[in-house]
Coordinates of N, CA and C in Angstrom, one line a residue:
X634 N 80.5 116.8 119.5 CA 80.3 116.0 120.8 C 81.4 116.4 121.8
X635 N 80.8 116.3 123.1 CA 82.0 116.6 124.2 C 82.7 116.1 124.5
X636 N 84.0 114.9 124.3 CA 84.2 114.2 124.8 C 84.5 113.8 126.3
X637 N 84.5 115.5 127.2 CA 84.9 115.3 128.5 C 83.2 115.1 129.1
X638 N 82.3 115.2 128.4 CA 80.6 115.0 128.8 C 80.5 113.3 129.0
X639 N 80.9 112.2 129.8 CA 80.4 110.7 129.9 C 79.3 110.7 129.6
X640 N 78.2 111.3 130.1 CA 76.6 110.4 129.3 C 76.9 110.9 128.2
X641 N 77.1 112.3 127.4 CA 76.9 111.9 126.3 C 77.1 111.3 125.5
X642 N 79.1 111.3 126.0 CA 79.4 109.9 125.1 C 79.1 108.6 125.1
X643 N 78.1 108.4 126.3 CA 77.4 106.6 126.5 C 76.7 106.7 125.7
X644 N 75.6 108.1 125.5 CA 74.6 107.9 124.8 C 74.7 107.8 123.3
X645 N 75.4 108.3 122.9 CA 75.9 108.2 121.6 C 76.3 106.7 120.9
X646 N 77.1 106.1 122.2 CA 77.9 104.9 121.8 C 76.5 104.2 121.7
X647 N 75.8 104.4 123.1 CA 74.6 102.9 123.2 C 73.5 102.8 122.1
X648 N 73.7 104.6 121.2 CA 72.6 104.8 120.3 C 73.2 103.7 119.2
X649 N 75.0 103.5 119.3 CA 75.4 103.8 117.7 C 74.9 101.8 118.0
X650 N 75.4 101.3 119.2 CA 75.4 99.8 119.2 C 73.8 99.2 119.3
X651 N 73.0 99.8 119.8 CA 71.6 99.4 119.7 C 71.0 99.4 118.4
X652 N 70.3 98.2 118.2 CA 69.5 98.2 117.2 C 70.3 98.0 115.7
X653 N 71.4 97.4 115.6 CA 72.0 97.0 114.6 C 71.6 95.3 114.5
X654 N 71.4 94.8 112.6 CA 71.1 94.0 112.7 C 72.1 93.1 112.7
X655 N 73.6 93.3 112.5 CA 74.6 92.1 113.2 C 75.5 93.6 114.1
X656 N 75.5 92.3 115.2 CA 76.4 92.7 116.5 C 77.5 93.5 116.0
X657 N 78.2 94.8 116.5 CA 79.4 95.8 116.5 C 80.5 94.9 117.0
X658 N 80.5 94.2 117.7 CA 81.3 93.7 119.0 C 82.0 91.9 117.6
X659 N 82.9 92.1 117.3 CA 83.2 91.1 116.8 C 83.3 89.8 117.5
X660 N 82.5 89.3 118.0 CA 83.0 87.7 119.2 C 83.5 87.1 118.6
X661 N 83.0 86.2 117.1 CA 83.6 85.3 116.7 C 85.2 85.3 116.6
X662 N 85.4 86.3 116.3 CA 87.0 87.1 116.3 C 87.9 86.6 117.9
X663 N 87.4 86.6 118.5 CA 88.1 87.1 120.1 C 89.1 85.8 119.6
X664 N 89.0 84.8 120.1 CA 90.6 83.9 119.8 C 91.4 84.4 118.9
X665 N 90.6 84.7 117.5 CA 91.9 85.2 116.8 C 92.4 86.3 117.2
X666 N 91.8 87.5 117.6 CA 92.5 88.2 118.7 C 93.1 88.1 119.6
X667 N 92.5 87.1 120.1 CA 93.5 86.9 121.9 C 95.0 86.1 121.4
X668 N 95.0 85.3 120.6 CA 95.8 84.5 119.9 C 97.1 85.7 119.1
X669 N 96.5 86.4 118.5 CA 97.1 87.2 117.6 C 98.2 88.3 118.8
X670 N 97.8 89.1 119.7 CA 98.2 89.4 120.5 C 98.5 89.1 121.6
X671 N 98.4 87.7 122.0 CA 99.3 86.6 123.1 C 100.7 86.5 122.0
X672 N 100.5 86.3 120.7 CA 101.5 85.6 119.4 C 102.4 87.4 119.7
X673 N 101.9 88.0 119.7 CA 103.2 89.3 119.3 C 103.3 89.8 120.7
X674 N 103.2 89.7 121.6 CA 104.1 90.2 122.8 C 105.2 89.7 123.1
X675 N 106.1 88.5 122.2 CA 107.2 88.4 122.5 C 108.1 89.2 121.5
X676 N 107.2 89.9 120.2 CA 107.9 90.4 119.3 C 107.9 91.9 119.3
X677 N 108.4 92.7 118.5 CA 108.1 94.3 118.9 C 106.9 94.8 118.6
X678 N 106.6 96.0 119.5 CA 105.1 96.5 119.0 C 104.5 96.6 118.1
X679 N 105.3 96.7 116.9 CA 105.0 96.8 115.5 C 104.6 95.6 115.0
X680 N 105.1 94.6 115.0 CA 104.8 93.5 115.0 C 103.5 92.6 115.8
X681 N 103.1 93.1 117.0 CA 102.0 92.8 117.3 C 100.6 93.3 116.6
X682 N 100.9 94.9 116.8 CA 99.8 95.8 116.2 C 99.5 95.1 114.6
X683 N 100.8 94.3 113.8 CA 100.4 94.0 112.5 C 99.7 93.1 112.5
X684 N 99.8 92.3 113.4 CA 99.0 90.5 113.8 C 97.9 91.0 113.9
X685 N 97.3 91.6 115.1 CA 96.1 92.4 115.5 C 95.3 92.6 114.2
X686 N 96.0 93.4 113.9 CA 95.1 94.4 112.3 C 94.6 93.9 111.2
X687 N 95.5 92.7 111.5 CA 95.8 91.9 110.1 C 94.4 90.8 110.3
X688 N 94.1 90.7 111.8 CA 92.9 89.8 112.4 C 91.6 90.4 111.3
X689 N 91.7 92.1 111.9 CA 90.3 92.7 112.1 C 90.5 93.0 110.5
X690 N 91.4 93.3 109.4 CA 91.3 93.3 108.2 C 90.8 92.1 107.3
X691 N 90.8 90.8 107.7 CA 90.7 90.0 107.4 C 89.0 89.8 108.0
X692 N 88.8 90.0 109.1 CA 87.6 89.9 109.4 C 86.3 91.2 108.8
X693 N 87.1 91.9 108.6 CA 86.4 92.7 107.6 C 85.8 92.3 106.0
X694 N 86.9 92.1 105.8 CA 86.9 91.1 104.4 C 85.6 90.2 104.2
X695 N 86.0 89.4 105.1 CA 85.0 88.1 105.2 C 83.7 88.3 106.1
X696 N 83.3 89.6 106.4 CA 82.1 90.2 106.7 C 81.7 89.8 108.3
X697 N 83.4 89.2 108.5 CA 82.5 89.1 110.4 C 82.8 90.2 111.0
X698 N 83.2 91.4 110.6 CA 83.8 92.6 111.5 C 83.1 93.5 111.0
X699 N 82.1 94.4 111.2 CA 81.6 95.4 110.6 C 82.5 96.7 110.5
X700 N 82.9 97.2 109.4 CA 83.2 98.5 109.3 C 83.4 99.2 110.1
X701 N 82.2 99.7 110.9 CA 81.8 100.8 112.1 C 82.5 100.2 113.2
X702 N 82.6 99.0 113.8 CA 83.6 98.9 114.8 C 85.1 99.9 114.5
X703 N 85.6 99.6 114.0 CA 86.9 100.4 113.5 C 86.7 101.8 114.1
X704 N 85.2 102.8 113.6 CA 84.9 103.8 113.6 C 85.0 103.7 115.4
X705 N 84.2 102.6 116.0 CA 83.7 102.5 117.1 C 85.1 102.8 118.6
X706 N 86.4 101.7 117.8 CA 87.1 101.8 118.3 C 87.6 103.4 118.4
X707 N 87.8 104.0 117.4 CA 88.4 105.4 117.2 C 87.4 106.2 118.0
X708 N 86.2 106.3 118.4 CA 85.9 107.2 119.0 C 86.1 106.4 120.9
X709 N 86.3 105.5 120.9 CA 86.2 105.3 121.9 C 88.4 105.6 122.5
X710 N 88.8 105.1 121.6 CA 90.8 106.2 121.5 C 90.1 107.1 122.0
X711 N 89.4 108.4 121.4 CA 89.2 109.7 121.7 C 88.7 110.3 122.9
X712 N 87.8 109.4 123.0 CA 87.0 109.5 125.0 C 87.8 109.0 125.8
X713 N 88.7 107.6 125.3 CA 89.6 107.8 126.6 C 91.1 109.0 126.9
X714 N 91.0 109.3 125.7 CA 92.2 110.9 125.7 C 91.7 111.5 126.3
X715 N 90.4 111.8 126.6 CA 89.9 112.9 127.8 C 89.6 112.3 129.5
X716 N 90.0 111.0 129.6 CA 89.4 110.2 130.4 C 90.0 111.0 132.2
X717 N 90.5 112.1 132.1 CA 90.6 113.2 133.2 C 89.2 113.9 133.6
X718 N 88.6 114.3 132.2 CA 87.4 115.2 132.4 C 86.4 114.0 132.6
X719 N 86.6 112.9 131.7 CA 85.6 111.9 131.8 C 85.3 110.9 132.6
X720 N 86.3 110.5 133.1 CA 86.5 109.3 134.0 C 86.6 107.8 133.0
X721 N 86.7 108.4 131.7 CA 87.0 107.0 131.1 C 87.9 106.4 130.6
X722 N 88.8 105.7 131.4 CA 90.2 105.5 131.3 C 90.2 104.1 130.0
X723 N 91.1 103.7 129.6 CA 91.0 102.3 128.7 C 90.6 101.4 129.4
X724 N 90.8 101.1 130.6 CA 90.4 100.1 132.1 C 88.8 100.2 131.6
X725 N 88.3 101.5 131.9 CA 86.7 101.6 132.3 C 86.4 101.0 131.4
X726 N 86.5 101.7 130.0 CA 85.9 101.4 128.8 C 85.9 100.0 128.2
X727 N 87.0 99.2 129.0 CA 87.4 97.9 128.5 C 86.5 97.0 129.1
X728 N 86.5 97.4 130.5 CA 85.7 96.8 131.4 C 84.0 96.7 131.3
X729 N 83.5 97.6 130.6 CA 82.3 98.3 130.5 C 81.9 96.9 129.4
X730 N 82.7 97.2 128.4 CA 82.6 96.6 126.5 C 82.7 95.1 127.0
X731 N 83.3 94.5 127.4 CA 83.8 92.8 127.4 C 82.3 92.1 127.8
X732 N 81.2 92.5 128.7 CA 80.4 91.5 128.6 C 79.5 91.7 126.9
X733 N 79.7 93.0 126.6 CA 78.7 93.0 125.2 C 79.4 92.3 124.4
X734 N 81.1 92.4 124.6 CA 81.9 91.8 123.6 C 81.4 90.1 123.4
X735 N 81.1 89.7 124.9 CA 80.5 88.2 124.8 C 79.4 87.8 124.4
X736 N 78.2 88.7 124.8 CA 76.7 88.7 124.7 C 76.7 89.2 122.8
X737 N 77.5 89.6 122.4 CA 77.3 89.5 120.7 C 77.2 88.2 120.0
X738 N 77.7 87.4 121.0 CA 78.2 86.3 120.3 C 77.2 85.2 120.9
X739 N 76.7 85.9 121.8 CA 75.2 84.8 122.0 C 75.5 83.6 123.6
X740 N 76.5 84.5 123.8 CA 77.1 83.4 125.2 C 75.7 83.9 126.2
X741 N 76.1 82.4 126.3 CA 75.1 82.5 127.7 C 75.2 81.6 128.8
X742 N 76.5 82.3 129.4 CA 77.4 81.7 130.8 C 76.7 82.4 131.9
X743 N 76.8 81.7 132.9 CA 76.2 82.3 133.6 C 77.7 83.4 134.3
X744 N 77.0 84.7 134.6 CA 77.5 85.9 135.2 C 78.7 85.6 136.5
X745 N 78.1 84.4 137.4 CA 79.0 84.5 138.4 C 80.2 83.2 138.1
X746 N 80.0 82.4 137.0 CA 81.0 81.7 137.0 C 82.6 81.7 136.8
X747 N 83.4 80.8 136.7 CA 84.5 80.9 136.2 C 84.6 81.1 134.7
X748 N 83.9 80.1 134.4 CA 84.1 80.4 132.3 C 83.7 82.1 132.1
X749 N 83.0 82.5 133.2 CA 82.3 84.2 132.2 C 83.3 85.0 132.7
X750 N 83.9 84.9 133.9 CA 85.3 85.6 134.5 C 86.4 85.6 133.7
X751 N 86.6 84.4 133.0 CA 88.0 84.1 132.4 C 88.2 84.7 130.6
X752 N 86.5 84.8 130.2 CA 86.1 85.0 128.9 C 85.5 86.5 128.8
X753 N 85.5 87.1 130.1 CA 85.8 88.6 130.1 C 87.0 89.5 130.7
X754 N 87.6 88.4 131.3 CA 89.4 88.7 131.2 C 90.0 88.5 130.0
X755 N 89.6 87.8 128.8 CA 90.2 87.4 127.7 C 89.6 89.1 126.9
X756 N 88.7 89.2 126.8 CA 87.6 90.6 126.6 C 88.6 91.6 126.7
X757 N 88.4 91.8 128.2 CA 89.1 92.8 128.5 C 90.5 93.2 128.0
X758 N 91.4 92.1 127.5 CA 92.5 92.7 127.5 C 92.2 93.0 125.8
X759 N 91.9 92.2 124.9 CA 92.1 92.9 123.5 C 91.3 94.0 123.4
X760 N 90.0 94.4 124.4 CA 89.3 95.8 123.9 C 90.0 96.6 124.4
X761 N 91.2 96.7 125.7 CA 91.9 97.7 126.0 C 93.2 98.1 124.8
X762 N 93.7 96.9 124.1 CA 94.7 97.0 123.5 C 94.5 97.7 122.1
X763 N 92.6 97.0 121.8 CA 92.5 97.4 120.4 C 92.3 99.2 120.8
X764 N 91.2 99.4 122.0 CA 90.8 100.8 122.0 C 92.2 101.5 122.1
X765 N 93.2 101.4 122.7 CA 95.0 102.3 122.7 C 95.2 101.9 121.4
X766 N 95.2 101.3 120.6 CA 96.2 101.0 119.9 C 95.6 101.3 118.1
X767 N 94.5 101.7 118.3 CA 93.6 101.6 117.2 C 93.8 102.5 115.5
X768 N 94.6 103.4 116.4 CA 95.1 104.8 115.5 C 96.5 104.4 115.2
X769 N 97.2 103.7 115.7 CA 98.5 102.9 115.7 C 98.5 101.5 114.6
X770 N 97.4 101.5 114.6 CA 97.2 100.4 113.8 C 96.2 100.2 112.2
X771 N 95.3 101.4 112.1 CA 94.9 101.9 111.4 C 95.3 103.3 111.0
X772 N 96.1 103.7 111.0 CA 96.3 105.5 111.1 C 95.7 106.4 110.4
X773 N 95.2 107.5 110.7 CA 94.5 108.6 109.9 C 95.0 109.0 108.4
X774 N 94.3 108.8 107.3 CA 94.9 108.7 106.0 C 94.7 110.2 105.5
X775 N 95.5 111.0 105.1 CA 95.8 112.3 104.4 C 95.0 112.1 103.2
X776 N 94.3 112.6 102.3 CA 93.8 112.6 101.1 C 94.7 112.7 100.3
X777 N 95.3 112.6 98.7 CA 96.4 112.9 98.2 C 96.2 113.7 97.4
X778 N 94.3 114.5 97.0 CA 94.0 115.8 96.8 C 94.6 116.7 97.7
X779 N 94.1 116.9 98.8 CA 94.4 117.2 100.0 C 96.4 117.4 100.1
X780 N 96.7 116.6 100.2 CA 98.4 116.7 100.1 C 99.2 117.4 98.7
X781 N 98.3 117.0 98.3 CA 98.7 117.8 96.5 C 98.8 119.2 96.6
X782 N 97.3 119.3 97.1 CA 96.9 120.9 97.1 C 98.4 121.6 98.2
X783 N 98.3 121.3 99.5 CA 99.4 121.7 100.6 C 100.3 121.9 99.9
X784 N 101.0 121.2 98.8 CA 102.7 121.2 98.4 C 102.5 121.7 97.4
X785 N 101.3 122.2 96.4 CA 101.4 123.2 95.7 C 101.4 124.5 96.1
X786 N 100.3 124.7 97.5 CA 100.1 125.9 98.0 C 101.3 126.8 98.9
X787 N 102.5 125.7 98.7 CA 103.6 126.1 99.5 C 104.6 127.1 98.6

């Protein structure tokens, strides 16, 4: 896939989120997200990213976080690393996701109010933090086949 191509990567994303029988978009989650990451900005980054993680691992667990989000976030890191060719900065992408982030959850505020303003500014900021921070907080795992092989083949 191209990542500097935007429709393709919409198309992809909107293929991967359409038509699943529970929502990508964890809502029930958001407080403990927004909570988790209001809770560690007084502490160091590491410490926030662990609060965060520790949310969506736990909500994995207990089957409110689907798997493929994770995935979802990681490709969405990657489109915004090109977000020069693409135009899709963590801003866009964050801004784009926060009403689905709500609409998974079945809200149904109306669009011009304050509650839907305030609960896609809550949106916005953990999907920008989770999409930057995703690889920082899950990191890409080496195989230890894989690592074996390297330090024998040296």
């Amino acid at each position: 896939m191209a990542l500097d191509d935007a429709p393709l990567c919409t198309a992809v994303l909107s293929a991967a989120m359409a038509g699943r029988p529970a929502p990508i978009l964890p809502h029930p989650l958001l407080d403990a997200l927004v909570e988790a990451h209001r809770a560690g900005q007084a502490a160091p980054a590491a410490k926030r990213h662990e609060k965060v993680a520790g949310v969506l691992v736990d909500g994995v667990r207990d089957g409110t976080v689907l798997p493929v989000f994770l995935n979802v976030l990681g490709l969405l890191n990657l489109v915004q690393q090109h977000a020069g060719a693409n135009g899709a900065s963590v801003a866009v992408l964050a801004e784009a996701l926060a009403p689905l982030f709500l609409e998974a959850g079945g809200a149904h505020v109306d669009r011009e109010s304050r509650e839907w303003r305030f609960q896609t500014g809550r949106a916005r900021t953990v999907l920008a933090f989770l999409i930057e921070n995703v690889y920082v907080m899950f990191p890409p795992q080496v195989s230890l086949s894989l690592s074996l092989s390297l330090s024998l083949s040296l």
